[in-house]
Every structure is written in C-alpha cells, then in structure tokens.
PDB file of C-alpha atoms in Angstrom:
ATOM      1  CA  LYS A  24       0.000   0.000   0.000  1.00 79.00           C
ATOM      2  CA  ASN A  25       1.327   3.441  -0.947  1.00 82.00           C
ATOM      3  CA  GLN A  26       2.069   5.533   2.119  1.00 91.00           C
ATOM      4  CA  VAL A  27       3.749   8.796   2.990  1.00 96.00           C
ATOM      5  CA  GLU A  28       4.761   9.419   6.590  1.00 96.00           C
ATOM      6  CA  GLN A  29       5.942  12.746   7.901  1.00 97.00           C
ATOM      7  CA  SER A  30       7.728  13.620  11.090  1.00 97.00           C
ATOM      8  CA  PRO A  31       7.543  15.309  13.401  1.00 97.00           C
ATOM      9  CA  GLN A  32       3.806  15.888  13.542  1.00 96.00           C
ATOM     10  CA  SER A  33       4.383  19.347  15.000  1.00 97.00           C
ATOM     11  CA  LEU A  34       7.352  21.516  15.787  1.00 97.00           C
ATOM     12  CA  ILE A  35       7.964  24.794  17.597  1.00 98.00           C
ATOM     13  CA  ILE A  36      11.167  26.731  16.958  1.00 97.00           C
ATOM     14  CA  LEU A  37      12.503  30.192  17.700  1.00 97.00           C
ATOM     15  CA  GLU A  38      12.757  32.755  14.940  1.00 97.00           C
ATOM     16  CA  GLY A  39      16.131  32.648  13.235  1.00 97.00           C
ATOM     17  CA  LYS A  40      16.728  28.970  13.957  1.00 98.00           C
ATOM     18  CA  ASN A  41      16.968  26.210  11.362  1.00 98.00           C
ATOM     19  CA  CYS A  42      14.799  23.100  11.236  1.00 98.00           C
ATOM     20  CA  THR A  43      14.441  19.914   9.222  1.00 98.00           C
ATOM     21  CA  LEU A  44      11.227  18.096   8.403  1.00 98.00           C
ATOM     22  CA  GLN A  45      11.196  14.463   7.352  1.00 98.00           C
ATOM     23  CA  CYS A  46       9.185  12.486   4.817  1.00 98.00           C
ATOM     24  CA  ASN A  47       9.387   8.719   4.312  1.00 97.00           C
ATOM     25  CA  TYR A  48       7.446   7.045   1.554  1.00 96.00           C
ATOM     26  CA  THR A  49       6.622   3.612   0.220  1.00 94.00           C
ATOM     27  CA  VAL A  50       5.076   4.776  -3.065  1.00 89.00           C
ATOM     28  CA  SER A  51       5.880   2.981  -6.274  1.00 88.00           C
ATOM     29  CA  PRO A  52       6.495   3.322  -9.084  1.00 90.00           C
ATOM     30  CA  PHE A  53       7.966   6.656  -7.977  1.00 91.00           C
ATOM     31  CA  SER A  54       7.618   9.614 -10.307  1.00 90.00           C
ATOM     32  CA  ASN A  55       8.269  12.716  -8.215  1.00 92.00           C
ATOM     33  CA  LEU A  56       8.082  14.143  -4.715  1.00 95.00           C
ATOM     34  CA  ARG A  57       6.724  17.553  -3.808  1.00 95.00           C
ATOM     35  CA  TRP A  58       6.785  19.718  -0.739  1.00 97.00           C
ATOM     36  CA  TYR A  59       3.940  22.148  -0.158  1.00 97.00           C
ATOM     37  CA  LYS A  60       3.467  24.910   2.370  1.00 97.00           C
ATOM     38  CA  GLN A  61      -0.059  25.543   3.557  1.00 96.00           C
ATOM     39  CA  ASP A  62      -0.959  28.582   5.602  1.00 95.00           C
ATOM     40  CA  THR A  63      -4.028  28.310   7.800  1.00 91.00           C
ATOM     41  CA  GLY A  64      -7.213  28.731   5.769  1.00 86.00           C
ATOM     42  CA  ARG A  65      -5.421  28.811   2.421  1.00 90.00           C
ATOM     43  CA  GLY A  66      -4.563  26.363  -0.332  1.00 93.00           C
ATOM     44  CA  PRO A  67      -1.155  24.650  -0.417  1.00 95.00           C
ATOM     45  CA  VAL A  68       1.659  26.382  -2.286  1.00 94.00           C
ATOM     46  CA  SER A  69       4.376  24.385  -4.004  1.00 93.00           C
ATOM     47  CA  LEU A  70       7.902  24.744  -2.599  1.00 96.00           C
ATOM     48  CA  THR A  71       9.815  22.128  -4.568  1.00 95.00           C
ATOM     49  CA  ILE A  72       9.211  19.214  -6.905  1.00 93.00           C
ATOM     50  CA  MET A  73      11.920  16.578  -7.292  1.00 94.00           C
ATOM     51  CA  THR A  74      12.288  13.694  -9.690  1.00 92.00           C
ATOM     52  CA  PHE A  75      14.202  10.455  -9.182  1.00 88.00           C
ATOM     53  CA  SER A  76      17.497  11.881 -10.440  1.00 90.00           C
ATOM     54  CA  GLU A  77      17.474  15.013  -8.256  1.00 92.00           C
ATOM     55  CA  ASN A  78      19.138  14.878  -4.841  1.00 93.00           C
ATOM     56  CA  THR A  79      18.753  18.472  -3.749  1.00 96.00           C
ATOM     57  CA  LYS A  80      16.569  21.376  -4.728  1.00 96.00           C
ATOM     58  CA  SER A  81      16.379  24.834  -3.196  1.00 96.00           C
ATOM     59  CA  ASN A  82      13.762  27.538  -3.164  1.00 95.00           C
ATOM     60  CA  GLY A  83      15.093  30.499  -1.204  1.00 96.00           C
ATOM     61  CA  ARG A  84      15.487  29.466   2.419  1.00 97.00           C
ATOM     62  CA  TYR A  85      13.885  26.076   1.702  1.00 98.00           C
ATOM     63  CA  THR A  86      16.093  23.161   0.644  1.00 98.00           C
ATOM     64  CA  ALA A  87      14.666  19.741  -0.104  1.00 98.00           C
ATOM     65  CA  THR A  88      16.717  16.570  -0.361  1.00 97.00           C
ATOM     66  CA  LEU A  89      15.728  13.244  -1.817  1.00 97.00           C
ATOM     67  CA  ASP A  90      17.259   9.810  -1.312  1.00 95.00           C
ATOM     68  CA  ALA A  91      15.416   7.547  -3.738  1.00 91.00           C
ATOM     69  CA  ASP A  92      17.267   4.476  -2.484  1.00 92.00           C
ATOM     70  CA  THR A  93      16.063   4.803   1.090  1.00 95.00           C
ATOM     71  CA  LYS A  94      12.821   6.508   0.021  1.00 95.00           C
ATOM     72  CA  GLN A  95      13.374   9.466   2.261  1.00 97.00           C
ATOM     73  CA  SER A  96      13.124  13.188   1.757  1.00 98.00           C
ATOM     74  CA  SER A  97      13.762  16.130   4.019  1.00 98.00           C
ATOM     75  CA  LEU A  98      12.876  19.800   3.922  1.00 98.00           C
ATOM     76  CA  HIS A  99      15.369  22.102   5.590  1.00 98.00           C
ATOM     77  CA  ILE A 100      14.326  25.623   6.523  1.00 98.00           C
ATOM     78  CA  THR A 101      17.147  28.071   7.148  1.00 98.00           C
ATOM     79  CA  ALA A 102      16.939  31.157   9.351  1.00 98.00           C
ATOM     80  CA  SER A 103      13.254  30.682  10.088  1.00 97.00           C
ATOM     81  CA  GLN A 104      10.839  33.593  10.052  1.00 97.00           C
ATOM     82  CA  LEU A 105       7.450  34.062  11.685  1.00 97.00           C
ATOM     83  CA  SER A 106       5.877  33.727   8.237  1.00 97.00           C
ATOM     84  CA  ASP A 107       7.214  30.167   8.006  1.00 98.00           C
ATOM     85  CA  SER A 108       4.544  29.130  10.530  1.00 98.00           C
ATOM     86  CA  ALA A 109       2.396  26.770   8.468  1.00 97.00           C
ATOM     87  CA  SER A 110       1.694  23.144   7.676  1.00 97.00           C
ATOM     88  CA  TYR A 111       4.262  21.465   5.402  1.00 98.00           C
ATOM     89  CA  ILE A 112       2.924  18.619   3.313  1.00 97.00           C
ATOM     90  CA  CYS A 113       4.921  15.976   1.478  1.00 97.00           C
ATOM     91  CA  VAL A 114       3.269  14.505  -1.622  1.00 94.00           C
ATOM     92  CA  VAL A 115       4.560  11.622  -3.731  1.00 93.00           C
ATOM     93  CA  SER A 116       3.426  11.000  -7.286  1.00 90.00           C
ATOM     94  CA  ALA A 117       3.341   7.521  -8.793  1.00 88.00           C
ATOM     95  CA  LEU A 118       2.953   6.923 -12.505  1.00 82.00           C
ATOM     96  CA  THR A 119       0.948   3.756 -12.927  1.00 77.00           C
ATOM     97  CA  GLY A 120      -0.781   2.131 -15.866  1.00 74.00           C
ATOM     98  CA  GLY A 121      -4.013   3.597 -14.569  1.00 69.00           C
ATOM     99  CA  GLY A 122      -2.637   7.124 -14.553  1.00 73.00           C
ATOM    100  CA  ASN A 123      -0.994   9.349 -11.995  1.00 76.00           C
ATOM    101  CA  LYS A 124      -1.613   8.635  -8.330  1.00 83.00           C
ATOM    102  CA  LEU A 125      -0.850  11.143  -5.608  1.00 87.00           C
ATOM    103  CA  THR A 126      -0.233  10.059  -2.026  1.00 90.00           C
ATOM    104  CA  PHE A 127      -0.251  12.762   0.633  1.00 93.00           C
ATOM    105  CA  GLY A 128       1.455  12.915   3.995  1.00 95.00           C
ATOM    106  CA  THR A 129      -0.529  14.292   6.912  1.00 93.00           C
ATOM    107  CA  GLY A 130       1.828  17.219   7.258  1.00 95.00           C
ATOM    108  CA  THR A 131       4.127  18.773   9.842  1.00 97.00           C
ATOM    109  CA  GLN A 132       2.688  21.748  11.684  1.00 97.00           C
ATOM    110  CA  LEU A 133       5.492  24.282  12.200  1.00 98.00           C
ATOM    111  CA  LYS A 134       5.225  27.214  14.546  1.00 98.00           C
ATOM    112  CA  VAL A 135       7.936  29.858  14.644  1.00 98.00           C
ATOM    113  CA  GLU A 136       8.005  31.990  17.771  1.00 97.00           C
ATOM    114  CA  LEU A 137       9.825  35.122  18.836  1.00 94.00           C
TER     115      LEU A 137
ATOM    116  CA  LYS B  25      -1.620  35.518 -14.613  1.00 68.00           C
ATOM    117  CA  ALA B  26      -4.621  34.943 -12.371  1.00 82.00           C
ATOM    118  CA  GLY B  27      -4.489  32.006  -9.985  1.00 93.00           C
ATOM    119  CA  VAL B  28      -6.994  29.251  -9.369  1.00 97.00           C
ATOM    120  CA  THR B  29     -10.292  30.591  -8.114  1.00 97.00           C
ATOM    121  CA  GLN B  30     -12.959  28.719  -6.204  1.00 97.00           C
ATOM    122  CA  THR B  31     -16.506  29.708  -5.383  1.00 97.00           C
ATOM    123  CA  PRO B  32     -18.080  29.952  -2.962  1.00 97.00           C
ATOM    124  CA  ARG B  33     -15.431  30.314  -0.277  1.00 96.00           C
ATOM    125  CA  TYR B  34     -17.751  29.295   2.552  1.00 97.00           C
ATOM    126  CA  LEU B  35     -20.905  27.228   2.583  1.00 96.00           C
ATOM    127  CA  ILE B  36     -23.252  25.885   5.231  1.00 98.00           C
ATOM    128  CA  LYS B  37     -25.624  23.069   4.327  1.00 98.00           C
ATOM    129  CA  THR B  38     -27.822  20.638   6.226  1.00 98.00           C
ATOM    130  CA  ARG B  39     -27.700  16.856   6.108  1.00 98.00           C
ATOM    131  CA  GLY B  40     -29.387  15.367   3.079  1.00 97.00           C
ATOM    132  CA  GLN B  41     -28.932  18.418   0.896  1.00 98.00           C
ATOM    133  CA  GLN B  42     -26.681  18.562  -2.129  1.00 98.00           C
ATOM    134  CA  VAL B  43     -23.993  21.098  -2.971  1.00 98.00           C
ATOM    135  CA  THR B  44     -22.099  22.238  -6.057  1.00 98.00           C
ATOM    136  CA  LEU B  45     -18.659  23.816  -5.852  1.00 98.00           C
ATOM    137  CA  SER B  46     -16.953  25.631  -8.699  1.00 98.00           C
ATOM    138  CA  CYS B  47     -13.315  25.924  -9.754  1.00 98.00           C
ATOM    139  CA  SER B  48     -11.710  28.063 -12.444  1.00 97.00           C
ATOM    140  CA  PRO B  49      -8.188  26.928 -13.325  1.00 97.00           C
ATOM    141  CA  ILE B  50      -5.211  29.009 -14.359  1.00 96.00           C
ATOM    142  CA  SER B  51      -5.506  30.045 -17.996  1.00 94.00           C
ATOM    143  CA  GLY B  52      -3.976  27.380 -20.226  1.00 93.00           C
ATOM    144  CA  HIS B  53      -4.196  24.637 -17.626  1.00 93.00           C
ATOM    145  CA  ARG B  54      -6.215  21.668 -18.799  1.00 93.00           C
ATOM    146  CA  SER B  55      -6.056  19.391 -15.782  1.00 94.00           C
ATOM    147  CA  VAL B  56      -8.256  20.130 -12.795  1.00 96.00           C
ATOM    148  CA  SER B  57      -8.227  17.975  -9.677  1.00 96.00           C
ATOM    149  CA  TRP B  58     -10.256  18.057  -6.485  1.00 97.00           C
ATOM    150  CA  TYR B  59      -9.243  17.260  -2.930  1.00 96.00           C
ATOM    151  CA  GLN B  60     -10.916  16.977   0.441  1.00 96.00           C
ATOM    152  CA  GLN B  61      -8.992  18.144   3.487  1.00 95.00           C
ATOM    153  CA  THR B  62     -10.022  17.357   7.062  1.00 93.00           C
ATOM    154  CA  PRO B  63      -8.064  17.609  10.309  1.00 87.00           C
ATOM    155  CA  GLY B  64      -8.241  13.852  10.833  1.00 82.00           C
ATOM    156  CA  GLN B  65      -7.517  12.556   7.327  1.00 84.00           C
ATOM    157  CA  GLY B  66      -5.423  15.334   5.843  1.00 87.00           C
ATOM    158  CA  LEU B  67      -5.550  15.874   2.100  1.00 91.00           C
ATOM    159  CA  GLN B  68      -7.333  13.206   0.090  1.00 92.00           C
ATOM    160  CA  PHE B  69      -7.620  13.020  -3.675  1.00 91.00           C
ATOM    161  CA  LEU B  70     -11.155  13.003  -5.081  1.00 94.00           C
ATOM    162  CA  PHE B  71     -10.767  13.028  -8.862  1.00 92.00           C
ATOM    163  CA  GLU B  72      -9.044  14.653 -11.802  1.00 93.00           C
ATOM    164  CA  TYR B  73     -10.493  15.954 -15.040  1.00 94.00           C
ATOM    165  CA  PHE B  74      -8.726  16.596 -18.304  1.00 93.00           C
ATOM    166  CA  SER B  75     -10.398  17.747 -21.511  1.00 91.00           C
ATOM    167  CA  GLU B  76     -13.850  17.220 -19.985  1.00 93.00           C
ATOM    168  CA  THR B  77     -13.076  13.584 -19.076  1.00 93.00           C
ATOM    169  CA  GLN B  78     -12.501  12.108 -15.660  1.00 92.00           C
ATOM    170  CA  ARG B  79      -9.018  10.653 -15.840  1.00 88.00           C
ATOM    171  CA  ASN B  80      -8.275   9.657 -12.245  1.00 86.00           C
ATOM    172  CA  LYS B  81     -10.486   8.882  -9.287  1.00 88.00           C
ATOM    173  CA  GLY B  82      -9.845   8.477  -5.589  1.00 88.00           C
ATOM    174  CA  ASN B  83     -11.644   6.263  -3.114  1.00 88.00           C
ATOM    175  CA  PHE B  84     -14.758   8.281  -2.435  1.00 93.00           C
ATOM    176  CA  PRO B  85     -18.384   7.163  -2.673  1.00 95.00           C
ATOM    177  CA  GLY B  86     -20.498   7.905  -5.724  1.00 95.00           C
ATOM    178  CA  ARG B  87     -22.153  10.796  -3.893  1.00 97.00           C
ATOM    179  CA  PHE B  88     -19.091  12.774  -4.944  1.00 97.00           C
ATOM    180  CA  SER B  89     -19.085  13.622  -8.624  1.00 97.00           C
ATOM    181  CA  GLY B  90     -17.650  16.233 -10.887  1.00 97.00           C
ATOM    182  CA  ARG B  91     -17.447  17.520 -14.384  1.00 97.00           C
ATOM    183  CA  GLN B  92     -15.313  19.765 -16.526  1.00 97.00           C
ATOM    184  CA  PHE B  93     -16.457  22.174 -19.170  1.00 96.00           C
ATOM    185  CA  SER B  94     -14.870  22.975 -22.512  1.00 94.00           C
ATOM    186  CA  ASN B  95     -13.202  26.079 -21.005  1.00 93.00           C
ATOM    187  CA  SER B  96     -11.573  23.807 -18.371  1.00 94.00           C
ATOM    188  CA  ARG B  97     -13.706  25.182 -15.546  1.00 97.00           C
ATOM    189  CA  SER B  98     -14.824  22.414 -13.246  1.00 98.00           C
ATOM    190  CA  GLU B  99     -17.614  21.737 -10.804  1.00 98.00           C
ATOM    191  CA  MET B 100     -17.829  19.246  -7.997  1.00 98.00           C
ATOM    192  CA  ASN B 101     -21.135  17.985  -6.666  1.00 98.00           C
ATOM    193  CA  VAL B 102     -21.859  16.203  -3.412  1.00 98.00           C
ATOM    194  CA  SER B 103     -25.316  14.722  -3.013  1.00 95.00           C
ATOM    195  CA  THR B 104     -27.073  13.605   0.159  1.00 96.00           C
ATOM    196  CA  LEU B 105     -24.670  15.447   2.415  1.00 98.00           C
ATOM    197  CA  GLU B 106     -23.465  13.801   5.615  1.00 97.00           C
ATOM    198  CA  LEU B 107     -21.942  15.433   8.675  1.00 97.00           C
ATOM    199  CA  GLY B 108     -18.617  13.829   7.779  1.00 96.00           C
ATOM    200  CA  ASP B 109     -18.535  15.751   4.516  1.00 97.00           C
ATOM    201  CA  SER B 110     -17.648  18.902   6.441  1.00 97.00           C
ATOM    202  CA  ALA B 111     -14.225  19.801   5.132  1.00 97.00           C
ATOM    203  CA  LEU B 112     -12.108  22.171   3.110  1.00 97.00           C
ATOM    204  CA  TYR B 113     -12.499  21.299  -0.562  1.00 98.00           C
ATOM    205  CA  LEU B 114      -9.513  22.271  -2.641  1.00 97.00           C
ATOM    206  CA  CYS B 115      -9.201  22.478  -6.374  1.00 97.00           C
ATOM    207  CA  ALA B 116      -5.876  22.448  -8.199  1.00 96.00           C
ATOM    208  CA  SER B 117      -4.928  22.942 -11.805  1.00 96.00           C
ATOM    209  CA  SER B 118      -1.905  21.877 -13.796  1.00 93.00           C
ATOM    210  CA  LEU B 119      -0.760  22.093 -17.374  1.00 91.00           C
ATOM    211  CA  ARG B 120      -1.367  18.488 -18.339  1.00 84.00           C
ATOM    212  CA  THR B 121      -1.364  15.761 -15.716  1.00 81.00           C
ATOM    213  CA  LEU B 122      -1.149  15.161 -11.985  1.00 78.00           C
ATOM    214  CA  ASP B 123       2.548  14.546 -12.560  1.00 78.00           C
ATOM    215  CA  TYR B 124       3.006  18.230 -13.271  1.00 83.00           C
ATOM    216  CA  GLU B 125       3.118  20.895 -10.600  1.00 86.00           C
ATOM    217  CA  GLN B 126      -0.278  21.494  -9.032  1.00 89.00           C
ATOM    218  CA  TYR B 127      -1.491  25.021  -8.329  1.00 94.00           C
ATOM    219  CA  PHE B 128      -4.117  25.087  -5.619  1.00 96.00           C
ATOM    220  CA  GLY B 129      -7.020  27.432  -5.128  1.00 96.00           C
ATOM    221  CA  PRO B 130      -7.985  28.905  -1.740  1.00 95.00           C
ATOM    222  CA  GLY B 131     -10.589  26.222  -1.134  1.00 97.00           C
ATOM    223  CA  THR B 132     -14.267  26.102  -0.230  1.00 97.00           C
ATOM    224  CA  ARG B 133     -15.030  25.555   3.442  1.00 97.00           C
ATOM    225  CA  LEU B 134     -18.138  23.349   3.625  1.00 98.00           C
ATOM    226  CA  THR B 135     -19.942  22.895   6.915  1.00 97.00           C
ATOM    227  CA  VAL B 136     -22.735  20.325   7.129  1.00 98.00           C
ATOM    228  CA  THR B 137     -25.105  20.678  10.091  1.00 97.00           C
TER     229      THR B 137
END
C-alpha cells in the first residue's frame, strides 16, 4: 500500500533557527516528490518538486533533499521567520498504468516563535 | 496571470442536501483535480479531469461527482450530504497531468449541520 509518513507531527522553533522536516514514503512506481506549504485557511503552495534523479533542490530558504534508495526526503528551513509558521505537506506522485496517483502525507505543523 | 479561483469560499448546508462547488483553473491549464482536506484525514484526492473527461479517481463514494467544461472550468457535486462531509475542498490545476506541478485554489469551506 502506498504511504507517505511525515515527522515530526508538529514543531515549535525560535525565529532565526533552522529546522528539518522528514518524509518517508513507500510509493511505487515513484515519479516525483513535492513539498507544499499551507498557511491556515489557504490552499497549499508548491515549494519544490523533485524527480528520481534530483538529490537536492532549493527555493530560497527552503532546501529539499531526496534519497530515492532509502525513500526518504527532508525539507530544511534556514533562518526561520514568523511567516514560516504553516503546515508542510509531502506529496509523492506515482505513474501507474491507470494514470498518476498522488499520495499525501498528513503534514508537519510548524510554529515559529519570537 | 490569475491564480486558481474557487466559489463559494464558505458554505453551510444541512444533512441530506446537495452542494455544487466551482473551480476556475489558471488560464492554459487543462487538468483540474479536487481534494478533500479534514483535520483527521489530511488531504485526500477526489478526482481529476482533463479535456472534460474524468481521468483519475480516488476512493470516495459515488455521492461525490464532478465535471469539466470545454473552457476547463470544473464543478464538484456532493449529493445527500453527511456530517462527515464537512471539510475544506480544494481544487488544483496543472498544465497536463497530476505529474506536473499542481497550483491550488484557496478552497471552499463546507460545513454540514
């Protein structure tokens, strides 16, 4: 069964600190992995999308890594800001004979405090 | 370029009623997908439409249906509403398939009483 597990479930950090969110998946056949940021009451916004051959991808202060062998990904946030407080969702896409299948993680709730 | 728009943004319905939600994708995007988001289950895929045809479907009962028009706008319908249907319904559009980057709308918050 395709699954995406994220950890931790929630996290509180001080402004200016770094943090790393984890995503483990058992989706196959793997096509790509995405990280989304979702502010409360809004739709998710894409941060990165990584294919099998990509190990690292950055988007400003956000850096995602992918290890396709161990089926793990991480999202590193550098020099956190209050505006980084949001839910971060890992999504894995599988390309099957029946079409694309998306499997969603339940998200990591990040709170950045002063 | 305008983003994905969804209407209405908020909706309150009673059990047994039906509801129709609307989604306008980004101009040029032909794939529109729908998702249900609840605190307990997170984001769950409902279905995807491309060129007016349903191309992918999640594991939801037949009470959930949708359609896409020739201008790529899409509607989602839920019949015989249940309390458990209370959720944030998100629509996303992409250029071609679910494998491409998804751009989400702000969602419709549905409350069933």
